[in-house]
Short mmCIF file of C-alpha atoms in Angstrom, two decimals:
data_model
loop_
_atom_site.label_atom_id
_atom_site.label_comp_id
_atom_site.label_asym_id
_atom_site.label_seq_id
_atom_site.Cartn_x
_atom_site.Cartn_y
_atom_site.Cartn_z
CA MET A 1 -131.43 64.47 299.14
CA THR A 2 -128.44 64.05 296.27
CA LEU A 3 -128.33 66.59 294.11
CA LYS A 4 -128.75 65.72 290.08
CA ILE A 5 -126.61 67.30 288.67
CA TYR A 6 -126.95 67.96 284.13
CA LEU A 7 -124.08 67.31 281.82
CA ALA A 8 -124.73 68.93 279.10
CA GLY A 9 -121.61 68.62 276.27
CA PRO A 10 -120.37 68.40 273.31
CA GLU A 11 -119.13 65.17 274.32
CA VAL A 12 -121.67 63.15 273.29
CA PHE A 13 -119.67 63.65 269.91
CA LEU A 14 -116.32 62.85 270.28
CA PRO A 15 -115.98 58.57 269.53
CA GLY A 16 -117.86 56.35 271.10
CA PHE A 17 -120.06 58.71 272.62
CA GLY A 18 -117.89 60.15 274.85
CA ALA A 19 -118.28 57.58 277.43
CA ASP A 20 -115.48 57.50 279.36
CA VAL A 21 -115.74 61.68 279.62
CA PHE A 22 -119.21 60.49 280.80
CA ALA A 23 -118.32 58.16 283.14
CA GLU A 24 -115.50 59.80 284.30
CA LYS A 25 -117.61 63.27 285.37
CA LYS A 26 -119.39 61.50 286.87
CA ARG A 27 -116.63 60.18 289.22
CA LEU A 28 -116.15 63.68 290.48
CA CYS A 29 -120.11 63.85 291.13
CA ALA A 30 -119.80 61.41 293.57
CA GLU A 31 -116.90 62.37 294.63
CA HIS A 32 -118.81 65.59 295.49
CA GLY A 33 -122.09 63.90 296.71
CA PHE A 34 -123.57 64.58 293.70
CA SER A 35 -124.33 62.20 290.90
CA GLY A 36 -124.27 62.91 287.60
CA ILE A 37 -126.82 62.45 284.65
CA SER A 38 -125.06 62.60 280.92
CA PRO A 39 -127.17 63.08 277.83
CA MET A 40 -126.78 59.22 276.88
CA ASP A 41 -128.27 57.56 279.49
CA GLY A 42 -131.21 55.59 279.06
CA GLU A 43 -130.62 55.71 275.42
CA LEU A 44 -133.33 54.52 273.25
CA ASP A 45 -132.46 51.97 270.66
CA THR A 46 -134.15 54.78 267.33
CA ALA A 47 -132.44 52.46 264.98
CA HIS A 48 -135.98 51.52 263.34
CA LEU A 49 -137.08 54.99 262.99
CA PRO A 50 -136.00 57.16 259.98
CA PRO A 51 -133.05 60.11 261.01
CA PHE A 52 -135.60 62.95 261.71
CA GLU A 53 -137.55 60.72 264.02
CA GLN A 54 -133.90 59.11 265.85
CA GLY A 55 -133.28 63.16 266.42
CA LEU A 56 -136.98 63.76 268.10
CA ALA A 57 -136.20 60.50 270.17
CA ILE A 58 -132.85 62.02 271.32
CA TYR A 59 -134.55 65.99 272.01
CA ARG A 60 -137.59 64.15 274.31
CA GLY A 61 -134.55 61.49 276.13
CA ASN A 62 -132.81 65.42 276.82
CA ILE A 63 -135.36 67.37 277.75
CA GLY A 64 -137.10 64.51 280.43
CA HIS A 65 -132.96 63.91 282.18
CA MET A 66 -133.77 68.42 282.67
CA ARG A 67 -137.04 68.04 284.19
CA ASN A 68 -135.48 65.63 286.30
CA ALA A 69 -131.74 66.83 287.49
CA ASP A 70 -131.85 70.18 289.60
CA ALA A 71 -128.71 72.28 288.59
CA ILE A 72 -126.57 71.50 284.77
CA VAL A 73 -122.86 72.18 284.39
CA ALA A 74 -121.80 72.96 280.82
CA ASN A 75 -118.91 72.30 278.82
CA MET A 76 -118.91 75.29 276.39
CA THR A 77 -115.58 75.13 275.06
CA PRO A 78 -116.31 76.55 271.44
CA PHE A 79 -116.93 74.40 268.78
CA ARG A 80 -117.56 74.30 265.07
CA GLY A 81 -116.95 78.10 265.65
CA VAL A 82 -116.89 81.04 267.22
CA SER A 83 -119.56 79.33 270.10
CA MET A 84 -119.83 77.02 272.27
CA ASP A 85 -122.33 74.29 270.61
CA SER A 86 -125.99 75.13 270.35
CA GLY A 87 -127.28 72.88 271.50
CA THR A 88 -126.10 72.71 275.03
CA ALA A 89 -126.90 76.61 274.31
CA PHE A 90 -130.49 76.22 274.03
CA GLU A 91 -130.07 73.66 277.20
CA MET A 92 -129.07 75.88 279.83
CA GLY A 93 -131.44 78.35 278.16
CA PHE A 94 -134.12 75.24 279.28
CA MET A 95 -132.60 75.05 282.87
CA ALA A 96 -133.23 79.01 283.52
CA ALA A 97 -135.99 78.99 282.86
CA LEU A 98 -137.03 76.73 285.70
CA GLY A 99 -134.86 78.53 287.91
CA LYS A 100 -132.18 75.75 288.31
CA PRO A 101 -128.69 76.65 288.99
CA VAL A 102 -125.79 77.12 285.56
CA LEU A 103 -122.76 76.36 285.61
CA GLY A 104 -120.29 76.31 282.68
CA TYR A 105 -116.82 76.28 282.10
CA THR A 106 -114.54 76.27 278.59
CA ASN A 107 -111.35 74.67 277.61
CA VAL A 108 -110.27 78.10 275.26
CA THR A 109 -109.09 80.56 277.86
CA ALA A 110 -109.60 83.81 274.62
CA GLY A 111 -112.77 85.63 275.05
CA PHE A 112 -115.72 86.04 272.75
CA ALA A 113 -114.20 89.03 270.97
CA GLU A 114 -111.35 87.93 270.49
CA ARG A 115 -112.11 84.75 269.30
CA SER A 116 -114.94 86.41 267.51
CA ASP A 117 -111.86 88.95 265.96
CA ARG A 118 -110.28 85.93 264.56
CA TYR A 119 -113.23 84.50 262.83
CA TYR A 120 -113.56 87.58 260.77
CA LEU A 121 -109.80 88.32 260.11
CA ALA A 122 -109.82 84.31 258.27
CA SER A 123 -113.61 84.61 257.40
CA VAL A 124 -112.88 87.29 255.20
CA HIS A 125 -109.64 85.89 253.89
CA ALA A 126 -111.58 82.40 253.02
CA GLY A 127 -113.43 83.76 251.65
CA THR A 128 -116.43 81.84 253.86
CA ASP A 129 -119.50 83.61 254.92
CA PRO A 130 -119.41 86.94 253.76
CA TYR A 131 -123.24 87.61 255.00
CA THR A 132 -121.99 88.03 258.68
CA ALA A 133 -119.50 90.48 257.55
CA GLY A 134 -120.03 94.02 259.05
CA THR A 135 -121.49 92.45 262.05
CA SER A 136 -120.42 94.05 265.61
CA ILE A 137 -119.10 91.31 268.04
CA GLU A 138 -119.95 92.77 271.18
CA ARG A 139 -117.11 93.24 273.36
CA PHE A 140 -118.31 92.43 277.34
CA ASP A 141 -115.65 90.56 278.39
CA MET A 142 -117.87 87.46 278.38
CA ALA A 143 -116.19 83.63 277.29
CA ASP A 144 -119.52 83.44 275.72
CA ASN A 145 -122.47 84.94 274.16
CA LEU A 146 -124.08 87.47 277.01
CA MET A 147 -126.99 84.66 276.96
CA MET A 148 -125.31 81.76 278.87
CA VAL A 149 -122.90 84.06 280.25
CA GLY A 150 -125.63 85.79 281.89
CA ALA A 151 -127.43 82.86 283.34
CA ALA A 152 -124.20 81.94 284.84
CA ALA A 153 -123.76 85.23 286.57
CA GLU A 154 -127.29 85.09 287.90
CA ALA A 155 -126.99 81.86 289.16
CA GLY A 156 -123.56 83.49 290.88
CA PHE A 157 -121.46 81.17 289.18
CA PRO A 158 -118.28 82.63 286.90
CA VAL A 159 -117.78 81.16 283.56
CA ILE A 160 -114.34 79.08 284.50
CA ALA A 161 -112.27 79.30 281.64
CA THR A 162 -109.15 76.33 282.21
CA LYS A 163 -105.56 76.62 279.77
CA VAL A 164 -105.80 72.97 278.37
CA GLU A 165 -103.53 70.70 276.75
CA PRO A 166 -103.70 71.55 273.44
CA GLY A 167 -106.03 68.25 271.86
CA GLN A 168 -107.78 68.40 275.19
CA GLU A 169 -110.35 70.77 275.41
CA LEU A 170 -113.16 68.26 274.46
CA ARG A 171 -111.40 65.98 277.51
CA ASP A 172 -110.17 67.82 280.43
CA LEU A 173 -111.87 67.86 283.36
CA GLN A 174 -110.64 70.34 285.68
CA GLY A 175 -112.65 73.35 284.95
CA PHE A 176 -115.48 70.77 285.35
CA ALA A 177 -114.45 69.47 288.88
CA ALA A 178 -114.24 73.59 289.89
CA CYS A 179 -118.41 74.13 288.89
CA LEU A 180 -118.53 71.16 290.97
CA ARG A 181 -116.58 72.88 293.94
CA LEU A 182 -118.79 76.09 293.31
CA LEU A 183 -121.93 73.67 293.54
CA ALA A 184 -120.92 72.34 296.34
CA GLY A 185 -120.08 75.83 298.05
CA LYS A 186 -123.09 77.62 297.71
CA SER A 187 -126.62 76.56 299.72
CA LEU A 188 -128.80 75.96 297.36
CA MET B 1 -155.74 88.88 272.98
CA THR B 2 -153.09 89.74 271.02
CA LEU B 3 -150.37 87.32 271.04
CA LYS B 4 -146.93 88.91 271.78
CA ILE B 5 -143.80 87.62 269.36
CA TYR B 6 -140.29 87.55 270.55
CA LEU B 7 -138.46 87.98 267.83
CA ALA B 8 -135.17 86.52 268.75
CA GLY B 9 -132.47 86.01 266.02
CA PRO B 10 -128.76 87.85 265.37
CA GLU B 11 -130.05 90.35 264.10
CA VAL B 12 -129.10 93.11 266.84
CA PHE B 13 -125.38 93.02 265.06
CA LEU B 14 -126.03 94.40 262.08
CA PRO B 15 -125.27 97.30 261.52
CA GLY B 16 -127.36 99.72 263.45
CA PHE B 17 -128.31 97.24 265.78
CA GLY B 18 -130.47 95.60 262.89
CA ALA B 19 -133.58 98.32 264.17
CA ASP B 20 -134.61 98.59 260.71
CA VAL B 21 -135.25 93.91 260.20
CA PHE B 22 -136.83 94.50 263.59
CA ALA B 23 -140.16 97.51 262.14
CA GLU B 24 -140.27 94.82 259.58
CA LYS B 25 -140.85 92.35 261.63
CA LYS B 26 -142.79 94.07 263.50
CA ARG B 27 -145.42 95.17 260.80
CA LEU B 28 -145.64 92.01 259.68
CA CYS B 29 -146.61 90.89 263.33
CA ALA B 30 -148.87 93.25 263.31
CA GLU B 31 -150.09 92.90 259.45
CA HIS B 32 -151.59 89.13 261.46
CA GLY B 33 -152.66 90.17 264.26
CA PHE B 34 -150.07 89.44 266.21
CA SER B 35 -146.72 92.29 268.53
CA GLY B 36 -143.56 91.39 268.07
CA ILE B 37 -141.32 92.56 271.32
CA SER B 38 -137.56 93.00 269.47
CA PRO B 39 -134.72 92.40 271.74
CA MET B 40 -134.08 96.14 271.60
CA ASP B 41 -137.11 97.23 273.14
CA GLY B 42 -136.68 99.54 275.98
CA GLU B 43 -132.78 98.73 276.00
CA LEU B 44 -130.86 100.71 278.76
CA ASP B 45 -128.38 102.91 278.77
CA THR B 46 -126.02 100.89 279.81
CA ALA B 47 -123.00 102.97 278.50
CA HIS B 48 -121.69 103.76 282.13
CA LEU B 49 -121.76 99.97 283.23
CA PRO B 50 -118.30 98.31 282.67
CA PRO B 51 -118.68 95.66 280.09
CA PHE B 52 -119.77 92.68 281.84
CA GLU B 53 -122.49 94.00 284.00
CA GLN B 54 -123.85 96.16 280.72
CA GLY B 55 -124.05 92.30 279.08
CA LEU B 56 -125.46 91.35 281.75
CA ALA B 57 -128.00 94.15 281.99
CA ILE B 58 -128.81 93.17 278.11
CA TYR B 59 -129.59 89.63 279.44
CA ARG B 60 -132.04 90.69 281.80
CA GLY B 61 -133.81 92.80 279.71
CA ASN B 62 -133.81 89.34 277.21
CA ILE B 63 -134.72 87.58 280.11
CA GLY B 64 -138.21 89.86 280.94
CA HIS B 65 -139.29 90.22 277.54
CA MET B 66 -139.11 86.69 277.04
CA ARG B 67 -141.01 85.69 280.45
CA ASN B 68 -143.53 88.90 279.59
CA ALA B 69 -143.79 87.27 275.11
CA ASP B 70 -146.78 84.30 273.99
CA ALA B 71 -143.77 82.08 271.14
CA ILE B 72 -140.90 82.58 269.84
CA VAL B 73 -139.63 82.96 266.37
CA ALA B 74 -136.36 82.68 265.61
CA ASN B 75 -133.92 83.07 263.23
CA MET B 76 -132.26 80.21 262.89
CA THR B 77 -129.48 81.23 259.84
CA PRO B 78 -125.73 79.67 260.80
CA PHE B 79 -123.65 82.49 262.22
CA ARG B 80 -120.11 82.56 262.21
CA GLY B 81 -120.28 78.63 262.32
CA VAL B 82 -121.52 75.71 261.31
CA SER B 83 -124.44 76.46 263.58
CA MET B 84 -126.47 79.10 264.22
CA ASP B 85 -126.45 82.56 266.71
CA SER B 86 -125.89 80.87 270.19
CA GLY B 87 -127.66 83.48 272.29
CA THR B 88 -130.33 82.79 269.97
CA ALA B 89 -130.35 79.04 270.45
CA PHE B 90 -131.19 79.48 274.80
CA GLU B 91 -133.70 81.51 274.02
CA MET B 92 -135.21 78.82 271.78
CA GLY B 93 -134.55 76.94 275.41
CA PHE B 94 -135.82 78.86 277.82
CA MET B 95 -139.10 79.50 276.14
CA ALA B 96 -139.67 75.68 275.66
CA ALA B 97 -138.54 75.39 278.98
CA LEU B 98 -142.03 78.03 279.51
CA GLY B 99 -144.00 75.37 277.44
CA LYS B 100 -144.73 78.45 275.17
CA PRO B 101 -144.44 77.83 271.05
CA VAL B 102 -140.94 77.78 269.91
CA LEU B 103 -140.57 78.78 265.87
CA GLY B 104 -137.71 79.09 263.14
CA TYR B 105 -136.81 79.27 260.14
CA THR B 106 -133.44 80.02 258.35
CA ASN B 107 -132.03 81.30 255.12
CA VAL B 108 -129.40 78.92 254.58
CA THR B 109 -131.23 75.76 252.71
CA ALA B 110 -128.37 73.36 253.72
CA GLY B 111 -129.12 70.92 256.34
CA PHE B 112 -126.70 71.03 259.72
CA ALA B 113 -125.68 67.72 258.55
CA GLU B 114 -123.60 69.31 255.19
CA ARG B 115 -122.22 73.00 256.87
CA SER B 116 -120.97 70.54 259.53
CA ASP B 117 -119.48 68.38 256.54
CA ARG B 118 -117.82 71.27 255.16
CA TYR B 119 -116.65 72.71 258.12
CA TYR B 120 -114.04 70.01 259.07
CA LEU B 121 -113.57 69.84 255.09
CA ALA B 122 -111.84 73.53 255.18
CA SER B 123 -110.81 73.42 258.33
CA VAL B 124 -108.61 70.22 258.24
CA HIS B 125 -106.99 72.16 255.27
CA ALA B 126 -106.61 75.06 257.40
CA GLY B 127 -105.54 73.52 260.07
CA THR B 128 -107.51 75.17 262.40
CA ASP B 129 -109.86 73.66 265.40
CA PRO B 130 -107.87 70.58 265.41
CA TYR B 131 -110.18 69.23 268.86
CA THR B 132 -113.27 68.88 267.55
CA ALA B 133 -111.07 66.72 264.37
CA GLY B 134 -113.22 63.12 265.16
CA THR B 135 -115.95 64.27 265.86
CA SER B 136 -118.91 62.80 264.81
CA ILE B 137 -121.63 64.76 262.86
CA GLU B 138 -125.53 63.92 263.58
CA ARG B 139 -127.38 63.21 260.18
CA PHE B 140 -130.61 63.90 261.19
CA ASP B 141 -132.53 65.26 258.23
CA MET B 142 -132.55 68.03 260.85
CA ALA B 143 -131.62 72.08 260.12
CA ASP B 144 -129.68 72.18 263.15
CA ASN B 145 -128.67 70.53 266.73
CA LEU B 146 -131.71 68.30 267.09
CA MET B 147 -132.25 69.88 270.62
CA MET B 148 -133.69 73.43 268.48
CA VAL B 149 -135.26 72.01 265.73
CA GLY B 150 -136.78 68.93 267.64
CA ALA B 151 -138.48 71.77 270.04
CA ALA B 152 -139.97 73.46 267.14
CA ALA B 153 -141.47 70.24 266.26
CA GLU B 154 -142.79 69.59 269.31
CA ALA B 155 -144.49 72.93 269.04
CA GLY B 156 -145.81 71.70 266.49
CA PHE B 157 -143.37 73.25 263.63
CA PRO B 158 -141.28 72.62 261.10
CA VAL B 159 -137.96 75.12 260.96
CA ILE B 160 -138.97 76.97 257.43
CA ALA B 161 -135.86 76.44 255.66
CA THR B 162 -135.95 80.09 252.43
CA LYS B 163 -133.05 79.83 249.58
CA VAL B 164 -132.49 83.52 250.09
CA GLU B 165 -130.36 86.13 247.35
CA PRO B 166 -126.90 86.26 248.41
CA GLY B 167 -125.66 88.24 250.96
CA GLN B 168 -129.18 89.03 252.47
CA GLU B 169 -129.08 85.74 254.70
CA LEU B 170 -130.02 88.11 257.64
CA ARG B 171 -131.99 90.13 256.57
CA ASP B 172 -135.04 88.26 254.34
CA LEU B 173 -137.91 87.91 256.10
CA GLN B 174 -140.24 85.16 253.53
CA GLY B 175 -138.87 82.60 256.05
CA PHE B 176 -140.33 85.24 259.36
CA ALA B 177 -143.88 85.62 257.28
CA ALA B 178 -144.21 81.90 256.86
CA CYS B 179 -143.61 81.53 260.89
CA LEU B 180 -145.92 83.63 261.60
CA ARG B 181 -148.62 81.88 259.06
CA LEU B 182 -148.25 79.12 260.62
CA LEU B 183 -148.37 80.12 263.72
CA ALA B 184 -151.51 82.37 262.70
CA GLY B 185 -153.56 78.68 261.43
CA LYS B 186 -152.97 76.83 265.28
CA SER B 187 -154.82 77.41 267.46
CA LEU B 188 -153.07 77.83 270.71
#
């Protein structure tokens, strides 16, 4: 049976909903004997709904995709802050609870502690975000918060960090392909 | 039977691991007939472990706490970026997958779209984070990414947003108490 992989990540926010990236991810999945499920698959026409209901419809669609999938490969590249996309983090937790393999990659090689340090240096100068000043920074040699990295580790997978061409952080798929190779090497 | 509530949020990063805030959350839980479970409960001594293994031990502890809990009330206040703490987002997804009620509150009243807009204005000026320039901003009248807000909505709960004293964003518990009242009002 073909293993179905949920393609989690912030590529949905790229122009054209990242259709080109998802197409390439699906091609790479097929190359490894897997089937890729994109968050945009079977997207309903929600334009007639009020904004909140639109968001809820997309939520339900993604939940359905995850229940239908056998594993998740998440793009954990930092998104709009120190951490990865929060919706993708939610999805890694969802799949971990279902006992399905959790894999992830990031296209930023600086670790979580280093990025957090940088954030505080910058936010002190900018005077933004005063209320997290003084909070501690976790230093666990991890690529992001321990919940996501822990979920991958418990499933037997490292988070793959790749140095990519500047500007290609949301598009480069070397780390994604490496995750597929790891998954192909495991008997599930 | 007393309903056990997992107290998710970035308070663990406050000085003293947020022990004062967790104590107050537990007191409020008891006041409503609930039992609060803090991420710091039963914390193992991990100081002898290498950093990565320390993080993994904490991951396992939190997973155990969530399996033992009946519901989650998450502090969704933005943390080190546009979105809430990513580890807490993971935990909301984990509990949603287990079919347990998901509730959340935030102590920043600006919505997700407004905060994202601000982030892009600032990051363009600062020249930081060039690779997310041009990504779309979801406008669903939500407090954060649709996965977390959707999980709460599906469980029948709004995300409670409260305007609090500046500087108290990680400490104010009005929204937390409001979540407990909502939960007490539901027959589970």
